[in-house]
Amino acid sequence: MQSLFFAHVTKDVLEDICVHKIERQHSKGETIIQQGDPIKEFIYLKSGLVKLIRTTSENKDQIISFSKPFDFVSVFSVFSSEYYNYSVIAIDDSITCILDLEEVKRHALNNGHFAMDLMYRMSTATDHIIIDNMEIRKKQLKGRIAHILLYFARNIYKANNFELPVSRREIAEYIGMTVENVIRTLSEFRKDGLIKIYGKEILILNEKFLEEVSEHG
Amino acid sequence: MQSLFFAHVTKDVLEDICVHKIERQHSKGETIIQQGDPIKEFIYLKSGLVKLIRTTSENKDQIISFSKPFDFVSVFSVFSSEYYNYSVIAIDDSITCILDLEEVKRHALNNGHFAMDLMYRMSTATDHIIIDNMEIRKKQLKGRIAHILLYFARNIYKANNFELPVSRREIAEYIGMTVENVIRTLSEFRKDGLIKIYGKEILILNEKFLEEVSEHG
DNA sequence: CGCGGCTTTGATGTTCATCAAGTAAAGTGG
DNA sequence: CCACTTTACTTGATGAACATCAAAGCCGCG
């Protein structure tokens, strides 16, 4: 396993933790964690891409965040709740690594470095979720669309052309607007020469200006 | 110190941690933590009420959350960042308790129970922030106002009449709407007999219906 | 007293959701 | 493999929700 994963934990400790590691395959669309399930495992993403979602009382889905490889999938609640209050769904074919939660806890109890690394990782993850949500909240439609395009280009694919891993609906569920307006805005960006669109293929033509839109509407 | 504070830590360990505890007085409006400051201390709230805010690039304030006594004030970023990416401001006269961050980290390193308790507390706090933000995002104006009224009534004051600790502007900054619309909605609730308003004094007359509005607009 | 901040109300315009309707794409069963 | 159904995508028209602008009252404070 990666020394990337836990910076200050020695190899043998890590191996000890991962003795009972299980890998699980998930195909696109599959539910990895179901909101309401008891939290018994500690899960991280090895490959693929997943979304964390919440189903509201009106049965609408809200996307909380996306996770890429080596992010924890059990990001939050794991150490503070008995049940998941969110679902995790694969948006690409994915592989997760699963550790027994009690075992992870036991190790954290006995190994301060492991505990601290864990804390660091969890804290980083939740920080990003919070800050990102605040960022999205302050923007309006165009800014939000620009934001998510730049997010995929920079954080996920590190390229200016990429295949959108999410549907228009999912974008809408992430930024908190309607599908129609997501589409309208994408079309507008296309007409304005900011991006090219071929179905799910996106090519960012004018990153500077997209950045501008993301910042100041 | 409270055994409330850390459930699984023995008294002498706790006393050891708190040897260098400093208490600090803050009067209403005072800045306790300034966004951008280096994180050197671990802070929790002993009495009073504070708000966590973020100043956006357009110099507008967004309120991330409120914290009540025995909440950590250094809620997030403490274990994942060198600098605060939010400010903390007293909205009532408050007393904070300040521990040296390095010392807290050292204890977490050496005492698994302490580390786990810390993790639990941090995780609980960030969970609430995330879930609350998602809740607010899915509602519209009326629902958001109802939500915050119930929040103060239930979580902070545990009573149906209370003095609003925040200005209309601050409510606006929390729910992400304008001051004018906050006021208009409060007036509407008053006219509809849901609440009474005398300046900052709020009396909730029809909690059931307010709940209804919070849930379904 | 007068100034600045907080509150309130009204009028107007912008942003966005909703509804409707149609095309394209993708899965499904015979 | 084709007809069939469903799901995703797209555009336009309309109305609702909300921001913005303007103006005035209130209150605490130097």
PDB file of N, CA, C and O in Angstrom, chain A residues 109-154:
ATOM      1  N   LEU A 109      -6.284   3.814  18.251  1.00  0.00           N
ATOM      2  CA  LEU A 109      -6.172   3.872  19.705  1.00  0.00           C
ATOM      3  C   LEU A 109      -4.750   3.566  20.158  1.00  0.00           C
ATOM      4  O   LEU A 109      -4.237   4.156  21.113  1.00  0.00           O
ATOM      5  N   ASN A 110      -4.124   2.639  19.464  1.00  0.00           N
ATOM      6  CA  ASN A 110      -2.807   2.179  19.893  1.00  0.00           C
ATOM      7  C   ASN A 110      -1.640   2.868  19.202  1.00  0.00           C
ATOM      8  O   ASN A 110      -0.507   2.745  19.641  1.00  0.00           O
ATOM      9  N   ASN A 111      -1.934   3.543  18.130  1.00  0.00           N
ATOM     10  CA  ASN A 111      -0.847   4.151  17.370  1.00  0.00           C
ATOM     11  C   ASN A 111      -1.162   5.619  17.086  1.00  0.00           C
ATOM     12  O   ASN A 111      -1.964   5.944  16.206  1.00  0.00           O
ATOM     13  N   GLY A 112      -0.520   6.465  17.847  1.00  0.00           N
ATOM     14  CA  GLY A 112      -0.775   7.905  17.754  1.00  0.00           C
ATOM     15  C   GLY A 112      -0.522   8.474  16.372  1.00  0.00           C
ATOM     16  O   GLY A 112      -1.280   9.302  15.892  1.00  0.00           O
ATOM     17  N   HIS A 113       0.528   7.980  15.722  1.00  0.00           N
ATOM     18  CA  HIS A 113       0.846   8.502  14.399  1.00  0.00           C
ATOM     19  C   HIS A 113      -0.252   8.173  13.400  1.00  0.00           C
ATOM     20  O   HIS A 113      -0.634   9.003  12.587  1.00  0.00           O
ATOM     21  N   PHE A 114      -0.716   6.954  13.514  1.00  0.00           N
ATOM     22  CA  PHE A 114      -1.819   6.550  12.648  1.00  0.00           C
ATOM     23  C   PHE A 114      -3.041   7.420  12.898  1.00  0.00           C
ATOM     24  O   PHE A 114      -3.680   7.914  11.971  1.00  0.00           O
ATOM     25  N   ALA A 115      -3.350   7.621  14.168  1.00  0.00           N
ATOM     26  CA  ALA A 115      -4.510   8.439  14.544  1.00  0.00           C
ATOM     27  C   ALA A 115      -4.384   9.855  13.990  1.00  0.00           C
ATOM     28  O   ALA A 115      -5.340  10.418  13.449  1.00  0.00           O
ATOM     29  N   MET A 116      -3.189  10.419  14.135  1.00  0.00           N
ATOM     30  CA  MET A 116      -2.983  11.781  13.665  1.00  0.00           C
ATOM     31  C   MET A 116      -3.090  11.876  12.146  1.00  0.00           C
ATOM     32  O   MET A 116      -3.657  12.826  11.613  1.00  0.00           O
ATOM     33  N   ASP A 117      -2.540  10.883  11.462  1.00  0.00           N
ATOM     34  CA  ASP A 117      -2.645  10.882  10.006  1.00  0.00           C
ATOM     35  C   ASP A 117      -4.100  10.776   9.567  1.00  0.00           C
ATOM     36  O   ASP A 117      -4.543  11.453   8.647  1.00  0.00           O
ATOM     37  N   LEU A 118      -4.794   9.922  10.266  1.00  0.00           N
ATOM     38  CA  LEU A 118      -6.210   9.734   9.984  1.00  0.00           C
ATOM     39  C   LEU A 118      -6.960  11.049  10.171  1.00  0.00           C
ATOM     40  O   LEU A 118      -7.751  11.476   9.333  1.00  0.00           O
ATOM     41  N   MET A 119      -6.687  11.679  11.276  1.00  0.00           N
ATOM     42  CA  MET A 119      -7.316  12.966  11.604  1.00  0.00           C
ATOM     43  C   MET A 119      -7.016  13.986  10.520  1.00  0.00           C
ATOM     44  O   MET A 119      -7.903  14.709  10.064  1.00  0.00           O
ATOM     45  N   TYR A 120      -5.762  14.025  10.117  1.00  0.00           N
ATOM     46  CA  TYR A 120      -5.361  14.962   9.072  1.00  0.00           C
ATOM     47  C   TYR A 120      -6.146  14.717   7.790  1.00  0.00           C
ATOM     48  O   TYR A 120      -6.688  15.646   7.187  1.00  0.00           O
ATOM     49  N   ARG A 121      -6.230  13.445   7.406  1.00  0.00           N
ATOM     50  CA  ARG A 121      -6.911  13.111   6.164  1.00  0.00           C
ATOM     51  C   ARG A 121      -8.406  13.409   6.224  1.00  0.00           C
ATOM     52  O   ARG A 121      -8.986  13.946   5.298  1.00  0.00           O
ATOM     53  N   MET A 122      -9.020  13.041   7.340  1.00  0.00           N
ATOM     54  CA  MET A 122     -10.454  13.284   7.487  1.00  0.00           C
ATOM     55  C   MET A 122     -10.729  14.776   7.479  1.00  0.00           C
ATOM     56  O   MET A 122     -11.667  15.252   6.836  1.00  0.00           O
ATOM     57  N   SER A 123      -9.897  15.483   8.200  1.00  0.00           N
ATOM     58  CA  SER A 123     -10.083  16.919   8.331  1.00  0.00           C
ATOM     59  C   SER A 123      -9.921  17.622   6.985  1.00  0.00           C
ATOM     60  O   SER A 123     -10.707  18.500   6.626  1.00  0.00           O
ATOM     61  N   THR A 124      -8.920  17.205   6.231  1.00  0.00           N
ATOM     62  CA  THR A 124      -8.717  17.780   4.897  1.00  0.00           C
ATOM     63  C   THR A 124      -9.948  17.570   4.022  1.00  0.00           C
ATOM     64  O   THR A 124     -10.419  18.481   3.344  1.00  0.00           O
ATOM     65  N   ALA A 125     -10.462  16.353   4.070  1.00  0.00           N
ATOM     66  CA  ALA A 125     -11.610  16.009   3.233  1.00  0.00           C
ATOM     67  C   ALA A 125     -12.839  16.848   3.591  1.00  0.00           C
ATOM     68  O   ALA A 125     -13.479  17.432   2.720  1.00  0.00           O
ATOM     69  N   THR A 126     -13.155  16.902   4.882  1.00  0.00           N
ATOM     70  CA  THR A 126     -14.343  17.660   5.282  1.00  0.00           C
ATOM     71  C   THR A 126     -14.153  19.159   5.040  1.00  0.00           C
ATOM     72  O   THR A 126     -15.084  19.844   4.643  1.00  0.00           O
ATOM     73  N   ASP A 127     -12.953  19.647   5.256  1.00  0.00           N
ATOM     74  CA  ASP A 127     -12.660  21.052   4.952  1.00  0.00           C
ATOM     75  C   ASP A 127     -13.029  21.395   3.524  1.00  0.00           C
ATOM     76  O   ASP A 127     -13.703  22.381   3.253  1.00  0.00           O
ATOM     77  N   HIS A 128     -12.569  20.548   2.612  1.00  0.00           N
ATOM     78  CA  HIS A 128     -12.850  20.815   1.205  1.00  0.00           C
ATOM     79  C   HIS A 128     -14.339  20.819   0.925  1.00  0.00           C
ATOM     80  O   HIS A 128     -14.826  21.656   0.175  1.00  0.00           O
ATOM     81  N   ILE A 129     -15.034  19.895   1.528  1.00  0.00           N
ATOM     82  CA  ILE A 129     -16.478  19.849   1.316  1.00  0.00           C
ATOM     83  C   ILE A 129     -17.123  21.148   1.794  1.00  0.00           C
ATOM     84  O   ILE A 129     -17.923  21.758   1.092  1.00  0.00           O
ATOM     85  N   ILE A 130     -16.748  21.580   2.976  1.00  0.00           N
ATOM     86  CA  ILE A 130     -17.353  22.789   3.538  1.00  0.00           C
ATOM     87  C   ILE A 130     -17.029  24.025   2.702  1.00  0.00           C
ATOM     88  O   ILE A 130     -17.920  24.774   2.301  1.00  0.00           O
ATOM     89  N   ILE A 131     -15.759  24.205   2.405  1.00  0.00           N
ATOM     90  CA  ILE A 131     -15.345  25.394   1.651  1.00  0.00           C
ATOM     91  C   ILE A 131     -15.971  25.407   0.261  1.00  0.00           C
ATOM     92  O   ILE A 131     -16.478  26.425  -0.212  1.00  0.00           O
ATOM     93  N   ASP A 132     -15.958  24.237  -0.367  1.00  0.00           N
ATOM     94  CA  ASP A 132     -16.538  24.127  -1.697  1.00  0.00           C
ATOM     95  C   ASP A 132     -18.021  24.469  -1.706  1.00  0.00           C
ATOM     96  O   ASP A 132     -18.506  25.150  -2.602  1.00  0.00           O
ATOM     97  N   ASN A 133     -18.711  23.991  -0.704  1.00  0.00           N
ATOM     98  CA  ASN A 133     -20.132  24.294  -0.602  1.00  0.00           C
ATOM     99  C   ASN A 133     -20.384  25.788  -0.414  1.00  0.00           C
ATOM    100  O   ASN A 133     -21.314  26.333  -0.990  1.00  0.00           O
ATOM    101  N   MET A 134     -19.558  26.418   0.388  1.00  0.00           N
ATOM    102  CA  MET A 134     -19.708  27.854   0.599  1.00  0.00           C
ATOM    103  C   MET A 134     -19.418  28.613  -0.691  1.00  0.00           C
ATOM    104  O   MET A 134     -20.097  29.575  -1.019  1.00  0.00           O
ATOM    105  N   GLU A 135     -18.424  28.152  -1.419  1.00  0.00           N
ATOM    106  CA  GLU A 135     -18.078  28.765  -2.708  1.00  0.00           C
ATOM    107  C   GLU A 135     -19.258  28.706  -3.675  1.00  0.00           C
ATOM    108  O   GLU A 135     -19.603  29.695  -4.306  1.00  0.00           O
ATOM    109  N   ILE A 136     -19.842  27.528  -3.750  1.00  0.00           N
ATOM    110  CA  ILE A 136     -20.960  27.349  -4.669  1.00  0.00           C
ATOM    111  C   ILE A 136     -22.143  28.208  -4.259  1.00  0.00           C
ATOM    112  O   ILE A 136     -22.786  28.839  -5.079  1.00  0.00           O
ATOM    113  N   ARG A 137     -22.371  28.267  -2.957  1.00  0.00           N
ATOM    114  CA  ARG A 137     -23.512  29.027  -2.450  1.00  0.00           C
ATOM    115  C   ARG A 137     -23.455  30.491  -2.802  1.00  0.00           C
ATOM    116  O   ARG A 137     -24.476  31.139  -2.966  1.00  0.00           O
ATOM    117  N   LYS A 138     -22.260  31.030  -2.859  1.00  0.00           N
ATOM    118  CA  LYS A 138     -22.153  32.476  -3.088  1.00  0.00           C
ATOM    119  C   LYS A 138     -22.293  32.859  -4.561  1.00  0.00           C
ATOM    120  O   LYS A 138     -22.503  34.001  -4.905  1.00  0.00           O
ATOM    121  N   LYS A 139     -22.162  31.870  -5.433  1.00  0.00           N
ATOM    122  CA  LYS A 139     -22.226  32.163  -6.863  1.00  0.00           C
ATOM    123  C   LYS A 139     -23.637  32.030  -7.390  1.00  0.00           C
ATOM    124  O   LYS A 139     -24.488  31.421  -6.777  1.00  0.00           O
ATOM    125  N   GLN A 140     -23.860  32.572  -8.584  1.00  0.00           N
ATOM    126  CA  GLN A 140     -25.104  32.241  -9.248  1.00  0.00           C
ATOM    127  C   GLN A 140     -24.836  31.373 -10.464  1.00  0.00           C
ATOM    128  O   GLN A 140     -23.688  31.013 -10.747  1.00  0.00           O
ATOM    129  N   LEU A 141     -25.953  30.961 -11.081  1.00  0.00           N
ATOM    130  CA  LEU A 141     -25.921  29.938 -12.134  1.00  0.00           C
ATOM    131  C   LEU A 141     -24.627  29.858 -12.956  1.00  0.00           C
ATOM    132  O   LEU A 141     -23.918  28.858 -12.921  1.00  0.00           O
ATOM    133  N   LYS A 142     -24.313  30.924 -13.686  1.00  0.00           N
ATOM    134  CA  LYS A 142     -23.149  30.883 -14.569  1.00  0.00           C
ATOM    135  C   LYS A 142     -21.858  30.597 -13.794  1.00  0.00           C
ATOM    136  O   LYS A 142     -21.026  29.799 -14.234  1.00  0.00           O
ATOM    137  N   GLY A 143     -21.728  31.247 -12.660  1.00  0.00           N
ATOM    138  CA  GLY A 143     -20.553  31.044 -11.837  1.00  0.00           C
ATOM    139  C   GLY A 143     -20.439  29.604 -11.373  1.00  0.00           C
ATOM    140  O   GLY A 143     -19.349  29.030 -11.319  1.00  0.00           O
ATOM    141  N   ARG A 144     -21.571  29.009 -11.044  1.00  0.00           N
ATOM    142  CA  ARG A 144     -21.569  27.631 -10.557  1.00  0.00           C
ATOM    143  C   ARG A 144     -21.171  26.657 -11.657  1.00  0.00           C
ATOM    144  O   ARG A 144     -20.417  25.707 -11.421  1.00  0.00           O
ATOM    145  N   ILE A 145     -21.692  26.884 -12.843  1.00  0.00           N
ATOM    146  CA  ILE A 145     -21.341  26.013 -13.971  1.00  0.00           C
ATOM    147  C   ILE A 145     -19.848  26.152 -14.285  1.00  0.00           C
ATOM    148  O   ILE A 145     -19.143  25.152 -14.468  1.00  0.00           O
ATOM    149  N   ALA A 146     -19.370  27.382 -14.341  1.00  0.00           N
ATOM    150  CA  ALA A 146     -17.947  27.607 -14.595  1.00  0.00           C
ATOM    151  C   ALA A 146     -17.120  26.904 -13.525  1.00  0.00           C
ATOM    152  O   ALA A 146     -16.116  26.243 -13.821  1.00  0.00           O
ATOM    153  N   HIS A 147     -17.564  27.017 -12.294  1.00  0.00           N
ATOM    154  CA  HIS A 147     -16.879  26.390 -11.166  1.00  0.00           C
ATOM    155  C   HIS A 147     -16.734  24.882 -11.352  1.00  0.00           C
ATOM    156  O   HIS A 147     -15.639  24.329 -11.197  1.00  0.00           O
ATOM    157  N   ILE A 148     -17.823  24.232 -11.696  1.00  0.00           N
ATOM    158  CA  ILE A 148     -17.769  22.767 -11.788  1.00  0.00           C
ATOM    159  C   ILE A 148     -16.958  22.317 -12.999  1.00  0.00           C
ATOM    160  O   ILE A 148     -16.245  21.314 -12.942  1.00  0.00           O
ATOM    161  N   LEU A 149     -17.004  23.074 -14.084  1.00  0.00           N
ATOM    162  CA  LEU A 149     -16.179  22.738 -15.254  1.00  0.00           C
ATOM    163  C   LEU A 149     -14.703  22.829 -14.890  1.00  0.00           C
ATOM    164  O   LEU A 149     -13.917  21.928 -15.189  1.00  0.00           O
ATOM    165  N   LEU A 150     -14.334  23.908 -14.218  1.00  0.00           N
ATOM    166  CA  LEU A 150     -12.942  24.066 -13.800  1.00  0.00           C
ATOM    167  C   LEU A 150     -12.556  23.006 -12.775  1.00  0.00           C
ATOM    168  O   LEU A 150     -11.424  22.516 -12.768  1.00  0.00           O
ATOM    169  N   TYR A 151     -13.520  22.637 -11.940  1.00  0.00           N
ATOM    170  CA  TYR A 151     -13.263  21.597 -10.949  1.00  0.00           C
ATOM    171  C   TYR A 151     -12.868  20.284 -11.620  1.00  0.00           C
ATOM    172  O   TYR A 151     -11.852  19.668 -11.259  1.00  0.00           O
ATOM    173  N   PHE A 152     -13.632  19.869 -12.608  1.00  0.00           N
ATOM    174  CA  PHE A 152     -13.311  18.625 -13.301  1.00  0.00           C
ATOM    175  C   PHE A 152     -12.007  18.750 -14.078  1.00  0.00           C
ATOM    176  O   PHE A 152     -11.179  17.841 -14.057  1.00  0.00           O
ATOM    177  N   ALA A 153     -11.816  19.876 -14.737  1.00  0.00           N
ATOM    178  CA  ALA A 153     -10.615  20.067 -15.542  1.00  0.00           C
ATOM    179  C   ALA A 153      -9.362  20.038 -14.666  1.00  0.00           C
ATOM    180  O   ALA A 153      -8.373  19.393 -14.994  1.00  0.00           O
ATOM    181  N   ARG A 154      -9.424  20.706 -13.537  1.00  0.00           N
ATOM    182  CA  ARG A 154      -8.220  20.871 -12.720  1.00  0.00           C
ATOM    183  C   ARG A 154      -8.030  19.762 -11.700  1.00  0.00           C
ATOM    184  O   ARG A 154      -6.943  19.202 -11.571  1.00  0.00           O
TER     185      ARG A 154
END
